[in-house]
Amino acid sequence: MEEKIFDYIKKYKFIELKNSVEEYDSIDIFNLVNEFWEDPGISLKYLKDKYYIVGSIYTVLKNNISEQYSLFLKMVWSLDFSSKELTELTGIPSKRLKNLIFDIEYRDKTSICPFCYESDSYVIKYNLKYSSFQCECNMCKKNITYFITKKEAEELREKNKSFEETIGIIKQGMDMHDCPNCDNKLYLYTDYLDSSYIIYCSKCDYSSNDLASFMTDVQKSK
């Protein structure tokens, strides 16, 4: 997965680089952007007051990518530099780094989420503390460390459907029967990742991970 994501990041265009004054939202924005990148430690309040900015300076900067900003983003997403090194090399105060870093949207029809089996859409988030990234599914919001294929997703959906039917039968049996050892309430633990379950009693040491064995135990206890 990492190699695929790295290749994507290398080719990713954050926002089209603005190379001339005419491409900026206004001459004031052009001047603001230049003034910030000449001194990334400059007071943001000073810039807001000087250029009459309503809202966040960071939003203005992200909407007007300069050459310096582009170089900074390439450094960040190369994953070769720590936050300390980024500050030393760019002059950007450490507390401002996270506000200047973009999340990256990623979508690939061949890369399916291994948790929800549906999504092919993700957000790549930069981890400033570890100079690394994590990939989060846009549908189930879980962190992804690997992808599965469409075929694997279909097979897993069918497997889960069968597992859910089994769990439904187990719950019906548990509603009708208590622990075959001590007649106390039974509980159910399920793990959808490996389609396993455990029927257990919290009052004694009874447990079973097989429906047929559980029903046999129940019959014997009568």
Short mmCIF file of N, CA, C and O in Angstrom, two decimals, residues 39-99:
data_model
loop_
_atom_site.label_atom_id
_atom_site.label_comp_id
_atom_site.label_asym_id
_atom_site.label_seq_id
_atom_site.Cartn_x
_atom_site.Cartn_y
_atom_site.Cartn_z
N ASP A 39 9.00 36.17 5.50
CA ASP A 39 9.20 36.03 6.94
C ASP A 39 8.05 35.22 7.53
O ASP A 39 7.08 35.77 8.03
N PRO A 40 8.14 33.87 7.46
CA PRO A 40 7.05 33.01 7.94
C PRO A 40 6.75 33.14 9.43
O PRO A 40 5.74 32.62 9.89
N GLY A 41 7.60 33.84 10.16
CA GLY A 41 7.34 34.06 11.58
C GLY A 41 6.64 35.38 11.86
O GLY A 41 6.40 35.73 13.01
N ILE A 42 6.26 36.09 10.80
CA ILE A 42 5.64 37.40 10.93
C ILE A 42 4.31 37.32 11.68
O ILE A 42 3.63 36.27 11.66
N SER A 43 3.92 38.39 12.34
CA SER A 43 2.66 38.42 13.08
C SER A 43 1.48 38.29 12.11
O SER A 43 1.34 39.07 11.17
N LEU A 44 0.63 37.30 12.37
CA LEU A 44 -0.55 37.11 11.52
C LEU A 44 -1.56 38.23 11.75
O LEU A 44 -2.27 38.62 10.83
N LYS A 45 -1.62 38.74 12.96
CA LYS A 45 -2.52 39.87 13.25
C LYS A 45 -2.10 41.09 12.44
O LYS A 45 -2.94 41.81 11.89
N TYR A 46 -0.80 41.29 12.34
CA TYR A 46 -0.30 42.41 11.54
C TYR A 46 -0.74 42.28 10.08
O TYR A 46 -1.21 43.24 9.46
N LEU A 47 -0.61 41.08 9.53
CA LEU A 47 -1.01 40.85 8.14
C LEU A 47 -2.51 41.03 7.94
O LEU A 47 -2.94 41.62 6.94
N LYS A 48 -3.29 40.51 8.88
CA LYS A 48 -4.75 40.65 8.78
C LYS A 48 -5.16 42.12 8.81
O LYS A 48 -6.02 42.55 8.03
N ASP A 49 -4.56 42.87 9.69
CA ASP A 49 -4.90 44.30 9.81
C ASP A 49 -4.42 45.07 8.58
O ASP A 49 -5.14 45.94 8.06
N LYS A 50 -3.23 44.76 8.12
CA LYS A 50 -2.65 45.49 6.99
C LYS A 50 -3.43 45.27 5.70
O LYS A 50 -3.64 46.21 4.92
N TYR A 51 -3.88 44.03 5.49
CA TYR A 51 -4.53 43.69 4.22
C TYR A 51 -6.05 43.48 4.38
O TYR A 51 -6.70 42.99 3.47
N TYR A 52 -6.58 43.86 5.53
CA TYR A 52 -8.02 43.80 5.79
C TYR A 52 -8.59 42.40 5.52
O TYR A 52 -9.57 42.22 4.79
N ILE A 53 -7.95 41.40 6.10
CA ILE A 53 -8.36 40.01 5.89
C ILE A 53 -9.40 39.60 6.93
O ILE A 53 -9.19 39.77 8.14
N VAL A 54 -10.52 39.09 6.45
CA VAL A 54 -11.55 38.53 7.33
C VAL A 54 -11.42 37.01 7.26
O VAL A 54 -11.48 36.42 6.18
N GLY A 55 -11.25 36.38 8.41
CA GLY A 55 -11.07 34.93 8.40
C GLY A 55 -9.61 34.57 8.62
O GLY A 55 -8.82 35.37 9.13
N SER A 56 -9.24 33.37 8.20
CA SER A 56 -7.92 32.83 8.49
C SER A 56 -6.89 33.20 7.42
O SER A 56 -7.15 33.07 6.21
N ILE A 57 -5.72 33.62 7.86
CA ILE A 57 -4.60 33.87 6.95
C ILE A 57 -4.22 32.56 6.24
O ILE A 57 -3.86 32.55 5.06
N TYR A 58 -4.31 31.45 6.97
CA TYR A 58 -3.93 30.16 6.39
C TYR A 58 -4.82 29.80 5.19
O TYR A 58 -4.34 29.21 4.22
N THR A 59 -6.09 30.16 5.26
CA THR A 59 -6.99 29.90 4.14
C THR A 59 -6.56 30.69 2.92
O THR A 59 -6.56 30.18 1.79
N VAL A 60 -6.19 31.94 3.13
CA VAL A 60 -5.69 32.78 2.03
C VAL A 60 -4.44 32.16 1.42
O VAL A 60 -4.31 32.06 0.19
N LEU A 61 -3.52 31.72 2.26
CA LEU A 61 -2.27 31.13 1.77
C LEU A 61 -2.54 29.85 0.99
O LEU A 61 -1.92 29.61 -0.06
N LYS A 62 -3.45 29.01 1.49
CA LYS A 62 -3.74 27.74 0.82
C LYS A 62 -4.43 27.95 -0.52
O LYS A 62 -4.34 27.10 -1.42
N ASN A 63 -5.14 29.05 -0.66
CA ASN A 63 -5.82 29.35 -1.92
C ASN A 63 -4.93 30.09 -2.91
O ASN A 63 -5.35 30.35 -4.04
N ASN A 64 -3.73 30.43 -2.47
CA ASN A 64 -2.81 31.18 -3.32
C ASN A 64 -1.40 30.61 -3.13
O ASN A 64 -0.57 31.16 -2.42
N ILE A 65 -1.16 29.47 -3.78
CA ILE A 65 0.09 28.74 -3.60
C ILE A 65 1.23 29.44 -4.33
O ILE A 65 1.21 29.58 -5.55
N SER A 66 2.21 29.86 -3.55
CA SER A 66 3.40 30.47 -4.12
C SER A 66 4.46 29.40 -4.34
O SER A 66 4.31 28.25 -3.93
N GLU A 67 5.57 29.79 -4.99
CA GLU A 67 6.65 28.84 -5.23
C GLU A 67 7.24 28.36 -3.91
O GLU A 67 7.55 27.17 -3.74
N GLN A 68 7.36 29.28 -2.93
CA GLN A 68 7.90 28.89 -1.62
C GLN A 68 6.99 27.88 -0.93
O GLN A 68 7.45 26.93 -0.30
N TYR A 69 5.68 28.10 -1.04
CA TYR A 69 4.72 27.19 -0.41
C TYR A 69 4.80 25.81 -1.07
O TYR A 69 4.79 24.78 -0.40
N SER A 70 4.90 25.81 -2.38
CA SER A 70 5.00 24.55 -3.11
C SER A 70 6.23 23.76 -2.70
O SER A 70 6.16 22.54 -2.48
N LEU A 71 7.36 24.44 -2.54
CA LEU A 71 8.59 23.78 -2.12
C LEU A 71 8.44 23.22 -0.70
O LEU A 71 8.92 22.12 -0.39
N PHE A 72 7.77 23.99 0.17
CA PHE A 72 7.52 23.54 1.54
C PHE A 72 6.69 22.26 1.53
O PHE A 72 7.01 21.29 2.24
N LEU A 73 5.62 22.22 0.75
CA LEU A 73 4.75 21.04 0.71
C LEU A 73 5.49 19.81 0.17
O LEU A 73 5.30 18.69 0.64
N LYS A 74 6.36 20.03 -0.81
CA LYS A 74 7.14 18.92 -1.34
C LYS A 74 8.09 18.37 -0.28
O LYS A 74 8.31 17.15 -0.19
N MET A 75 8.66 19.27 0.52
CA MET A 75 9.53 18.83 1.61
C MET A 75 8.74 18.01 2.63
O MET A 75 9.18 16.95 3.08
N VAL A 76 7.55 18.52 3.00
CA VAL A 76 6.72 17.84 3.99
C VAL A 76 6.38 16.43 3.53
O VAL A 76 6.58 15.44 4.25
N TRP A 77 5.85 16.32 2.31
CA TRP A 77 5.33 15.05 1.84
C TRP A 77 6.40 14.10 1.31
O TRP A 77 6.11 12.97 0.94
N SER A 78 7.66 14.57 1.31
CA SER A 78 8.75 13.64 1.01
C SER A 78 8.98 12.71 2.20
O SER A 78 9.58 11.64 2.07
N LEU A 79 8.50 13.13 3.39
CA LEU A 79 8.65 12.40 4.65
C LEU A 79 10.10 12.27 5.08
O LEU A 79 10.44 11.42 5.92
N ASP A 80 10.95 13.11 4.52
CA ASP A 80 12.38 13.04 4.82
C ASP A 80 12.81 13.97 5.95
O ASP A 80 13.97 13.92 6.38
N PHE A 81 11.89 14.83 6.41
CA PHE A 81 12.29 15.84 7.38
C PHE A 81 11.41 15.79 8.63
O PHE A 81 10.19 15.64 8.53
N SER A 82 12.05 15.95 9.78
CA SER A 82 11.30 16.06 11.03
C SER A 82 10.71 17.45 11.13
O SER A 82 11.08 18.36 10.37
N SER A 83 9.81 17.66 12.09
CA SER A 83 9.22 18.99 12.26
C SER A 83 10.30 20.01 12.63
O SER A 83 10.26 21.17 12.18
N LYS A 84 11.27 19.58 13.42
CA LYS A 84 12.36 20.47 13.80
C LYS A 84 13.16 20.88 12.57
O LYS A 84 13.52 22.07 12.40
N GLU A 85 13.44 19.93 11.71
CA GLU A 85 14.20 20.22 10.49
C GLU A 85 13.42 21.11 9.54
O GLU A 85 13.99 22.01 8.90
N LEU A 86 12.11 20.90 9.45
CA LEU A 86 11.28 21.76 8.60
C LEU A 86 11.34 23.21 9.07
O LEU A 86 11.44 24.13 8.27
N THR A 87 11.27 23.40 10.39
CA THR A 87 11.35 24.75 10.95
C THR A 87 12.71 25.37 10.67
O THR A 87 12.81 26.54 10.27
N GLU A 88 13.77 24.60 10.87
CA GLU A 88 15.13 25.11 10.66
C GLU A 88 15.37 25.48 9.19
O GLU A 88 16.02 26.48 8.89
N LEU A 89 14.84 24.67 8.28
CA LEU A 89 15.11 24.88 6.86
C LEU A 89 14.21 25.94 6.22
O LEU A 89 14.61 26.58 5.25
N THR A 90 13.01 26.10 6.75
CA THR A 90 12.06 27.03 6.12
C THR A 90 11.83 28.31 6.92
O THR A 90 11.32 29.29 6.38
N GLY A 91 12.17 28.27 8.20
CA GLY A 91 11.91 29.43 9.04
C GLY A 91 10.48 29.52 9.53
O GLY A 91 10.10 30.50 10.19
N ILE A 92 9.68 28.50 9.25
CA ILE A 92 8.29 28.48 9.70
C ILE A 92 8.25 28.00 11.16
O ILE A 92 8.74 26.91 11.46
N PRO A 93 7.69 28.79 12.08
CA PRO A 93 7.59 28.36 13.48
C PRO A 93 6.87 27.02 13.60
O PRO A 93 5.92 26.75 12.85
N SER A 94 7.34 26.19 14.52
CA SER A 94 6.78 24.84 14.65
C SER A 94 5.27 24.85 14.87
O SER A 94 4.55 23.98 14.37
N LYS A 95 4.75 25.85 15.62
CA LYS A 95 3.32 25.89 15.91
C LYS A 95 2.49 26.24 14.68
O LYS A 95 1.27 26.07 14.69
N ARG A 96 3.15 26.70 13.60
CA ARG A 96 2.42 27.03 12.38
C ARG A 96 2.46 25.93 11.33
O ARG A 96 1.69 25.96 10.35
N LEU A 97 3.33 24.96 11.52
CA LEU A 97 3.52 23.93 10.51
C LEU A 97 2.22 23.21 10.17
O LEU A 97 1.85 23.06 9.00
N LYS A 98 1.51 22.72 11.21
CA LYS A 98 0.32 21.89 10.97
C LYS A 98 -0.78 22.66 10.23
O LYS A 98 -1.59 22.07 9.52
N ASN A 99 -0.80 23.99 10.40
CA ASN A 99 -1.84 24.80 9.75
C ASN A 99 -1.56 25.03 8.27
O ASN A 99 -2.43 25.51 7.54
#
